[in-house]
């Protein structure tokens, strides 16, 4: 599926920064000009959802636990790393 769309490499890295930060970093390498979208599915208990000026999303449960999905800076997304 991905190769048909020009993707030559897709690497997902997970990092845990104690005590309460989980980082998900996707690195995509592709041929040609492409547009990629990413979708995260949150548990239904996250009901207070807010769109951020950065283009990200913040969501919170009734017990105060929260999550933020924030896009990387465009310059980082398009940089070629050898």
CSV table of C-alpha atoms in Angstrom, one decimal:
chain,number,residue,atom,x,y,z
A,1,UNK,CA,0.0,0.0,0.0
A,2,UNK,CA,2.7,2.5,1.0
A,3,UNK,CA,5.1,1.7,-1.8
A,4,UNK,CA,2.2,2.3,-4.3
A,5,UNK,CA,2.1,5.9,-3.0
A,6,UNK,CA,5.8,6.5,-3.3
A,7,UNK,CA,6.8,5.7,0.3
A,8,UNK,CA,10.3,4.1,0.5
A,9,UNK,CA,10.8,4.2,4.2
A,10,UNK,CA,8.5,4.6,7.3
A,11,UNK,CA,10.0,4.4,10.8
A,12,UNK,CA,7.9,4.9,14.0
A,13,UNK,CA,9.8,5.6,17.2
A,14,UNK,CA,8.3,5.5,20.7
A,15,UNK,CA,10.0,7.2,23.6
A,16,UNK,CA,8.9,7.5,27.3
A,17,UNK,CA,10.1,10.5,29.1
A,18,UNK,CA,9.5,10.0,32.8
A,19,UNK,CA,7.2,10.7,34.6
A,20,UNK,CA,4.4,11.4,32.1
A,21,UNK,CA,5.4,12.0,28.5
A,22,UNK,CA,5.2,9.6,25.7
A,23,UNK,CA,6.6,10.7,22.4
A,24,UNK,CA,5.7,9.2,19.0
A,25,UNK,CA,7.9,10.3,16.1
A,26,UNK,CA,7.2,9.2,12.5
A,27,UNK,CA,9.9,9.5,9.9
A,28,UNK,CA,8.7,9.1,6.3
A,29,UNK,CA,10.8,9.0,3.2
A,30,UNK,CA,9.1,9.1,-0.2
A,31,UNK,CA,9.7,9.8,-3.9
A,32,UNK,CA,8.1,12.7,-5.7
A,33,UNK,CA,5.7,15.3,-4.2
A,34,UNK,CA,3.4,13.8,-1.6
A,35,UNK,CA,0.9,14.9,1.1
A,36,UNK,CA,0.6,12.7,4.2
A,37,UNK,CA,-2.1,12.7,6.8
A,38,UNK,CA,-2.1,11.0,10.2
A,39,UNK,CA,-5.0,10.0,12.3
A,40,UNK,CA,-5.0,9.1,16.0
A,41,UNK,CA,-8.0,7.4,17.6
A,42,UNK,CA,-8.5,8.3,21.3
A,43,UNK,CA,-10.5,6.4,23.8
A,44,UNK,CA,-14.1,7.7,24.1
A,45,UNK,CA,-13.4,8.8,27.7
A,46,UNK,CA,-11.5,11.8,26.3
A,47,UNK,CA,-14.5,14.1,25.8
A,48,UNK,CA,-13.1,17.6,26.3
A,49,UNK,CA,-11.4,18.1,22.9
A,50,UNK,CA,-9.8,21.4,21.8
A,51,UNK,CA,-8.1,22.3,18.5
A,52,UNK,CA,-4.8,24.2,19.1
A,53,UNK,CA,-3.5,27.1,17.2
A,54,UNK,CA,-0.5,25.0,16.3
A,55,UNK,CA,-2.7,22.6,14.3
A,56,UNK,CA,-2.7,20.0,17.1
A,57,UNK,CA,-5.4,18.7,19.4
A,58,UNK,CA,-5.7,18.6,23.2
A,59,UNK,CA,-8.1,16.2,24.9
A,60,UNK,CA,-8.9,15.6,28.5
A,61,UNK,CA,-10.9,13.0,30.5
A,62,UNK,CA,-13.2,13.9,33.4
A,63,UNK,CA,-10.5,12.7,35.9
A,64,UNK,CA,-8.1,15.3,34.5
A,65,UNK,CA,-5.8,13.0,32.5
A,66,UNK,CA,-5.0,14.6,29.2
A,67,UNK,CA,-3.3,14.0,25.9
A,68,UNK,CA,-1.9,16.4,23.2
A,69,UNK,CA,-1.2,15.6,19.6
A,70,UNK,CA,1.0,18.3,18.1
A,71,UNK,CA,2.5,18.3,14.6
A,72,UNK,CA,6.2,18.9,14.1
A,73,UNK,CA,7.4,22.1,12.6
A,74,UNK,CA,7.1,22.0,8.8
A,75,UNK,CA,10.9,22.5,8.3
A,76,UNK,CA,11.5,19.4,10.4
A,77,UNK,CA,8.9,17.4,8.4
A,78,UNK,CA,10.4,18.2,5.0
A,79,UNK,CA,14.1,18.1,5.9
A,80,UNK,CA,16.1,15.4,4.2
A,81,UNK,CA,18.3,13.4,6.6
A,82,UNK,CA,21.1,11.3,5.1
